[in-house]
Amino acid sequence: MRNGIAAGAAHRPAKVVPKAEKKYQQGLALMQQGRWDEAARAFEAAIERSPKDALFWLNLAQARRKLGRSETAIEAARRAVALDPDSVLARRMLGQCLNETGLHAEAAVALDARVGSDEERAAALTERGLAMQRAGRFRESIEPLLTAARLAPTSVKIHIALSDGFKGLDMPEAAWECQRTAVALDSDNPYLLCSLIHLGLSACKWEGLSETSHRLAALCAEGREPAPVPFMHLSVPGASPQDHLRTARAHCARSTAHVQPLSPVTPAQRRAGRIRIGYFSNDFHSHATAYLLARVLERHDRGTFEVFAYSYGADDGSPMRKRLEAAVEHFVDVQRESARTTAERIRADGIDLLVDLKGYTLNARTEVLEHHARDFLVDRVVLDQQHPHSGGHPARGRHGSAVRAQ
């Protein structure tokens, strides 16, 4: 979504208030310069003078979102939707704010756009489908995505989302067919080619595998973007360790480019007492990672270490979930927090060593780790006994950041 939101995107009062308009235009100029805090204040001043202008609330939501102020961004976006329920862009903004806070089910409701141009409706329906997928509702995600595909059949994003939906339903052939359509629309895209190979292996689609793999290798060597997802790239036949590292670095740079790291912690700021370790994951439930990790958590020397677990995944109520909660001194549910809020919480907890248990797998929140880029030397812990690897962060990967969990 663009920085400044155009005047036609939301309902405006019949009578424009000149002083409010002046503040609004100042806010737009500040947004274009990336001066989000000043822009937010300008939009707030505009709203004081004209509180029923949906466009002002919409731009305020965007500024607050960029500042990581999730709750107040949602509040502003809700006001924009209340003032102009038919604005597709206002609904998309609200959906985006809710998604970024982990409120995926609410985002799916907000994104139910029934008016607007075909392009606008297709975009909102796509984001609705993606919100449903993030909420684990893969079957429900298919209908809005198919409707979006009928409205915008050449949209690569829609075919990727459909592929992800069918993959979530354990329908590898359907997922592969959707991905093949996406590749046909954008044949020089390394991300799509890698995904096609990965899905083809799952669906036992061997035809053209060698040629596609060679094509992917050539594009990656040229530095083409977007880079493949590193986890999927591991399954590509013939890919070398150097290829994997290059992919990891490119993916890390792309997924964290918007993050402004927190200021570094100085030795004087470190709390006295035990070393504080934080484990960060989406998989603190009945999941392979949890089964590998549980005994590690239970066997920490509590005289030396104080153990935190930060969970941004669902509570499945399983015995494993209860075991993990009991295995640490502090179990913190952060699934509804923005990346920056979670990063600030981890900072406030005085964590000395933060352990990311997701790497670049499904639902990873790499941006939370990037907020702490100046604090921690370890950026990935790899539980796979055969394939320890670097997460590719330029500041940490060169220090040998992969750590094997024993």
Coordinates of N, CA and C in Angstrom, one line a residue, residues 92-233:
R92 N -9.2 -2.6 3.3 CA -7.9 -3.2 3.1 C -6.9 -2.7 4.2
M93 N -6.9 -1.4 4.5 CA -6.1 -0.9 5.5 C -6.4 -1.5 6.9
L94 N -7.7 -1.6 7.2 CA -8.1 -2.2 8.5 C -7.6 -3.7 8.5
G95 N -7.8 -4.4 7.4 CA -7.4 -5.8 7.3 C -5.9 -5.9 7.5
Q96 N -5.1 -5.0 6.9 CA -3.7 -5.1 7.0 C -3.2 -4.8 8.4
C97 N -3.8 -3.8 9.1 CA -3.5 -3.5 10.5 C -3.8 -4.7 11.4
L98 N -5.0 -5.3 11.2 CA -5.4 -6.5 12.0 C -4.5 -7.7 11.7
N99 N -4.1 -7.9 10.5 CA -3.2 -9.0 10.2 C -1.9 -8.9 10.9
E100 N -1.4 -7.7 10.8 CA 0.0 -7.4 11.4 C 0.0 -7.6 12.9
T101 N -1.2 -7.6 13.5 CA -1.3 -7.7 15.0 C -1.8 -9.2 15.3
G102 N -1.9 -10.0 14.3 CA -2.2 -11.4 14.5 C -3.7 -11.7 14.6
L103 N -4.5 -10.6 14.3 CA -6.0 -10.8 14.4 C -6.5 -11.2 13.0
H104 N -6.1 -12.4 12.6 CA -6.4 -12.8 11.2 C -7.9 -13.0 11.0
A105 N -8.6 -13.6 11.9 CA -10.0 -13.9 11.7 C -10.8 -12.5 11.6
E106 N -10.5 -11.5 12.4 CA -11.1 -10.2 12.3 C -10.7 -9.6 11.0
A107 N -9.5 -9.8 10.5 CA -9.1 -9.2 9.3 C -9.9 -9.8 8.1
A108 N -10.2 -11.1 8.2 CA -11.0 -11.7 7.1 C -12.4 -11.1 7.0
V109 N -13.0 -10.7 8.2 CA -14.3 -10.1 8.2 C -14.2 -8.7 7.6
A110 N -13.2 -8.0 8.0 CA -13.0 -6.6 7.5 C -12.8 -6.5 6.0
L111 N -12.2 -7.5 5.5 CA -11.9 -7.5 4.0 C -13.0 -8.0 3.1
D112 N -14.2 -8.2 3.7 CA -15.3 -8.6 2.9 C -15.9 -7.5 2.0
A113 N -15.2 -7.1 1.0 CA -15.6 -6.0 0.1 C -16.6 -6.4 -1.0
R114 N -17.7 -5.8 -1.0 CA -18.7 -6.1 -2.0 C -18.9 -5.1 -3.1
V115 N -18.2 -3.9 -3.0 CA -18.4 -2.9 -3.9 C -17.0 -2.5 -4.4
G116 N -16.9 -1.6 -5.4 CA -15.7 -1.1 -6.0 C -15.4 -1.7 -7.3
S117 N -14.3 -1.3 -7.9 CA -14.0 -1.9 -9.3 C -13.5 -3.3 -9.1
D118 N -13.5 -4.0 -10.3 CA -13.0 -5.4 -10.3 C -11.6 -5.5 -9.7
E119 N -10.8 -4.5 -10.0 CA -9.4 -4.6 -9.5 C -9.4 -4.4 -8.0
E120 N -10.2 -3.5 -7.5 CA -10.2 -3.2 -6.0 C -10.8 -4.4 -5.3
R121 N -11.9 -5.0 -5.8 CA -12.5 -6.1 -5.2 C -11.6 -7.3 -5.2
A122 N -10.9 -7.5 -6.3 CA -10.0 -8.7 -6.4 C -8.9 -8.5 -5.3
A123 N -8.3 -7.3 -5.2 CA -7.3 -7.1 -4.2 C -7.8 -7.4 -2.8
A124 N -9.0 -6.9 -2.5 CA -9.6 -7.1 -1.1 C -9.9 -8.6 -0.9
L125 N -10.4 -9.2 -1.9 CA -10.7 -10.7 -1.7 C -9.5 -11.5 -1.6
T126 N -8.4 -11.1 -2.3 CA -7.1 -11.8 -2.1 C -6.6 -11.7 -0.7
E127 N -6.7 -10.5 -0.2 CA -6.2 -10.3 1.2 C -7.1 -11.0 2.2
R128 N -8.4 -11.1 1.9 CA -9.3 -11.8 2.7 C -9.0 -13.3 2.8
G129 N -8.7 -13.8 1.6 CA -8.3 -15.2 1.5 C -7.0 -15.5 2.3
L130 N -6.0 -14.6 2.1 CA -4.8 -14.7 2.9 C -4.9 -14.6 4.4
A131 N -5.8 -13.7 4.8 CA -6.1 -13.6 6.2 C -6.7 -14.9 6.8
M132 N -7.6 -15.5 6.0 CA -8.2 -16.8 6.4 C -7.1 -17.9 6.5
Q133 N -6.2 -17.9 5.6 CA -5.1 -18.9 5.6 C -4.2 -18.6 6.9
R134 N -3.9 -17.4 7.2 CA -3.1 -17.1 8.4 C -3.9 -17.5 9.7
A135 N -5.2 -17.5 9.6 CA -6.0 -18.0 10.7 C -6.2 -19.5 10.7
G136 N -5.6 -20.2 9.7 CA -5.7 -21.7 9.6 C -6.9 -22.1 9.0
R137 N -7.7 -21.2 8.3 CA -9.0 -21.6 7.7 C -8.7 -21.7 6.2
F138 N -8.0 -22.8 5.8 CA -7.6 -22.9 4.4 C -8.8 -23.2 3.5
R139 N -9.7 -24.1 3.9 CA -10.8 -24.4 3.1 C -11.6 -23.2 2.8
E140 N -11.9 -22.4 3.8 CA -12.7 -21.2 3.6 C -12.0 -20.2 2.7
S141 N -10.7 -20.2 2.6 CA -9.9 -19.2 1.8 C -10.1 -19.4 0.3
I142 N -10.5 -20.6 -0.1 CA -10.5 -20.9 -1.5 C -11.6 -20.1 -2.3
E143 N -12.7 -20.0 -1.7 CA -13.8 -19.3 -2.4 C -13.5 -17.9 -2.7
P144 N -13.1 -17.0 -1.7 CA -12.8 -15.7 -2.1 C -11.6 -15.6 -3.1
L145 N -10.7 -16.5 -3.0 CA -9.5 -16.4 -3.9 C -10.0 -16.8 -5.4
L146 N -10.9 -17.8 -5.5 CA -11.4 -18.1 -6.8 C -12.2 -17.0 -7.4
T147 N -13.0 -16.3 -6.6 CA -13.7 -15.1 -7.1 C -12.7 -14.0 -7.5
A148 N -11.7 -13.8 -6.7 CA -10.6 -12.9 -7.1 C -10.0 -13.2 -8.4
A149 N -9.7 -14.5 -8.6 CA -9.1 -15.0 -9.9 C -10.0 -14.7 -11.1
R150 N -11.3 -14.8 -10.9 CA -12.2 -14.5 -12.0 C -12.2 -13.0 -12.3
L151 N -12.0 -12.2 -11.3 CA -12.0 -10.8 -11.5 C -10.7 -10.3 -12.1
A152 N -9.6 -11.0 -11.7 CA -8.3 -10.5 -12.1 C -7.4 -11.8 -12.5
P153 N -7.7 -12.4 -13.6 CA -7.1 -13.7 -14.0 C -5.6 -13.7 -14.2
T154 N -5.1 -12.5 -14.4 CA -3.6 -12.4 -14.7 C -2.8 -12.0 -13.5
S155 N -3.5 -12.0 -12.3 CA -2.8 -11.6 -11.1 C -1.9 -12.8 -10.5
V156 N -0.6 -12.6 -10.5 CA 0.2 -13.7 -10.0 C 0.0 -13.9 -8.5
K157 N -0.3 -12.8 -7.8 CA -0.5 -13.0 -6.3 C -1.6 -13.9 -6.0
I158 N -2.7 -13.8 -6.8 CA -3.9 -14.6 -6.5 C -3.6 -16.1 -6.8
H159 N -2.9 -16.4 -7.8 CA -2.6 -17.8 -8.1 C -1.6 -18.4 -7.1
I160 N -0.7 -17.5 -6.6 CA 0.2 -18.0 -5.5 C -0.7 -18.3 -4.2
A161 N -1.6 -17.4 -3.9 CA -2.4 -17.6 -2.7 C -3.3 -18.8 -2.9
L162 N -3.8 -19.1 -4.1 CA -4.6 -20.3 -4.3 C -3.7 -21.6 -4.1
S163 N -2.5 -21.5 -4.6 CA -1.5 -22.6 -4.4 C -1.3 -22.8 -2.9
D164 N -1.1 -21.8 -2.1 CA -0.9 -21.9 -0.7 C -2.1 -22.5 0.0
G165 N -3.3 -22.1 -0.5 CA -4.5 -22.6 0.1 C -4.6 -24.1 -0.1
F166 N -4.4 -24.6 -1.3 CA -4.5 -26.0 -1.6 C -3.4 -26.8 -0.9
K167 N -2.2 -26.2 -0.8 CA -1.1 -26.8 0.0 C -1.6 -27.0 1.4
G168 N -2.2 -26.0 2.0 CA -2.7 -26.1 3.4 C -3.8 -27.2 3.5
L169 N -4.5 -27.5 2.4 CA -5.5 -28.6 2.5 C -4.9 -29.9 2.1
D170 N -3.6 -30.0 2.0 CA -2.9 -31.2 1.6 C -3.3 -31.8 0.3
M171 N -3.4 -30.8 -0.7 CA -3.8 -31.1 -2.1 C -2.6 -30.7 -3.0
P172 N -1.5 -31.5 -3.0 CA -0.3 -31.0 -3.7 C -0.5 -30.8 -5.2
E173 N -1.3 -31.7 -5.8 CA -1.4 -31.5 -7.3 C -2.1 -30.2 -7.6
A174 N -3.2 -29.9 -6.9 CA -3.9 -28.6 -7.1 C -3.0 -27.5 -6.8
A175 N -2.2 -27.6 -5.8 CA -1.3 -26.5 -5.4 C -0.3 -26.3 -6.5
W176 N 0.2 -27.4 -7.1 CA 1.2 -27.4 -8.1 C 0.7 -26.7 -9.4
E177 N -0.6 -27.1 -9.8 CA -1.2 -26.5 -10.9 C -1.4 -25.0 -10.8
C178 N -1.8 -24.5 -9.6 CA -1.9 -23.0 -9.4 C -0.5 -22.4 -9.5
Q179 N 0.5 -23.0 -9.0 CA 1.8 -22.4 -9.0 C 2.3 -22.4 -10.5
R180 N 2.0 -23.4 -11.2 CA 2.4 -23.5 -12.6 C 1.7 -22.3 -13.4
T181 N 0.5 -22.0 -13.1 CA -0.1 -20.8 -13.7 C 0.6 -19.5 -13.4
A182 N 1.0 -19.4 -12.1 CA 1.8 -18.2 -11.6 C 3.1 -18.1 -12.4
V183 N 3.8 -19.2 -12.6 CA 5.1 -19.2 -13.3 C 4.8 -18.9 -14.8
A184 N 3.7 -19.3 -15.4 CA 3.4 -19.0 -16.8 C 3.3 -17.5 -16.9
L185 N 2.8 -16.8 -15.9 CA 2.5 -15.4 -15.9 C 3.8 -14.6 -15.6
D186 N 4.8 -15.2 -14.9 CA 6.0 -14.6 -14.5 C 7.1 -15.6 -14.5
S187 N 7.6 -15.9 -15.7 CA 8.5 -17.1 -15.9 C 10.0 -16.8 -15.4
D188 N 10.4 -15.6 -15.2 CA 11.7 -15.3 -14.7 C 11.8 -15.0 -13.3
N189 N 10.9 -15.5 -12.5 CA 10.8 -15.2 -11.1 C 11.4 -16.3 -10.3
P190 N 12.5 -16.1 -9.6 CA 13.2 -17.3 -8.9 C 12.3 -17.8 -7.8
Y191 N 11.6 -16.9 -7.1 CA 10.7 -17.3 -6.0 C 9.7 -18.3 -6.5
L192 N 9.0 -18.0 -7.6 CA 8.0 -18.8 -8.2 C 8.5 -20.1 -8.7
L193 N 9.7 -20.1 -9.4 CA 10.3 -21.3 -9.9 C 10.7 -22.3 -8.8
C194 N 11.2 -21.7 -7.7 CA 11.6 -22.6 -6.6 C 10.4 -23.2 -5.9
S195 N 9.3 -22.4 -5.8 CA 8.1 -23.0 -5.2 C 7.5 -24.1 -6.1
L196 N 7.6 -23.9 -7.4 CA 7.1 -24.8 -8.4 C 7.8 -26.2 -8.2
I197 N 9.1 -26.1 -8.1 CA 10.0 -27.3 -7.9 C 9.6 -28.0 -6.6
H198 N 9.5 -27.2 -5.6 CA 9.2 -27.8 -4.2 C 7.8 -28.5 -4.3
L199 N 6.8 -27.8 -4.8 CA 5.5 -28.4 -4.9 C 5.5 -29.6 -5.9
G200 N 6.2 -29.5 -7.0 CA 6.3 -30.6 -7.9 C 6.9 -31.9 -7.3
L201 N 7.9 -31.7 -6.4 CA 8.4 -32.9 -5.7 C 7.4 -33.5 -4.8
S202 N 6.6 -32.7 -4.1 CA 5.5 -33.2 -3.2 C 4.4 -33.9 -4.0
A203 N 4.2 -33.5 -5.3 CA 3.1 -34.1 -6.1 C 3.7 -35.1 -7.0
C204 N 5.0 -35.4 -6.9 CA 5.6 -36.4 -7.8 C 5.5 -36.0 -9.3
K205 N 5.7 -34.7 -9.5 CA 5.7 -34.2 -10.9 C 7.2 -34.1 -11.4
W206 N 7.7 -35.1 -12.0 CA 9.1 -35.1 -12.4 C 9.4 -34.5 -13.7
E207 N 8.5 -34.4 -14.6 CA 8.7 -33.8 -15.9 C 9.2 -32.4 -15.9
G208 N 10.3 -32.1 -16.5 CA 10.9 -30.8 -16.6 C 11.6 -30.4 -15.3
L209 N 11.8 -31.3 -14.4 CA 12.4 -30.9 -13.1 C 13.8 -30.4 -13.3
S210 N 14.6 -31.2 -14.1 CA 16.0 -30.8 -14.3 C 16.2 -29.4 -15.0
E211 N 15.4 -29.2 -16.0 CA 15.4 -28.0 -16.7 C 15.0 -26.8 -15.8
T212 N 14.0 -27.0 -15.1 CA 13.5 -25.9 -14.2 C 14.6 -25.6 -13.1
S213 N 15.2 -26.7 -12.6 CA 16.3 -26.5 -11.6 C 17.4 -25.7 -12.1
H214 N 17.9 -26.0 -13.4 CA 19.0 -25.3 -14.0 C 18.6 -23.8 -14.3
R215 N 17.3 -23.6 -14.7 CA 16.9 -22.3 -14.9 C 16.9 -21.4 -13.6
L216 N 16.4 -22.1 -12.5 CA 16.5 -21.4 -11.2 C 17.9 -21.0 -10.8
A217 N 18.8 -22.0 -11.0 CA 20.2 -21.7 -10.6 C 20.8 -20.6 -11.4
A218 N 20.5 -20.5 -12.7 CA 21.0 -19.4 -13.5 C 20.4 -18.0 -13.0
L219 N 19.1 -18.0 -12.7 CA 18.5 -16.7 -12.2 C 19.1 -16.3 -10.9
C220 N 19.3 -17.3 -10.0 CA 19.8 -16.9 -8.7 C 21.3 -16.4 -8.8
A221 N 22.0 -17.0 -9.7 CA 23.4 -16.6 -9.9 C 23.5 -15.2 -10.4
E222 N 22.5 -14.8 -11.2 CA 22.4 -13.4 -11.7 C 21.9 -12.4 -10.6
G223 N 21.5 -12.9 -9.5 CA 21.0 -12.1 -8.4 C 19.5 -11.6 -8.7
R224 N 18.8 -12.3 -9.5 CA 17.4 -11.9 -9.8 C 16.6 -12.0 -8.5
E225 N 15.6 -11.0 -8.4 CA 14.7 -11.0 -7.3 C 13.3 -11.2 -7.8
P226 N 12.4 -11.7 -6.9 CA 12.6 -12.0 -5.5 C 13.3 -13.4 -5.4
A227 N 14.1 -13.5 -4.3 CA 14.8 -14.7 -4.1 C 13.9 -15.8 -3.6
P228 N 14.3 -17.1 -3.8 CA 13.4 -18.2 -3.3 C 13.3 -18.1 -1.8
V229 N 12.3 -18.8 -1.3 CA 12.3 -19.0 0.2 C 13.3 -20.0 0.5
P230 N 14.2 -19.7 1.5 CA 15.4 -20.6 1.7 C 15.0 -22.0 2.1
F231 N 13.9 -22.2 2.9 CA 13.5 -23.6 3.3 C 13.2 -24.4 2.0
M232 N 12.4 -23.8 1.1 CA 12.1 -24.5 -0.1 C 13.3 -24.8 -1.0
H233 N 14.2 -23.8 -1.0 CA 15.4 -24.0 -1.8 C 16.2 -25.2 -1.4

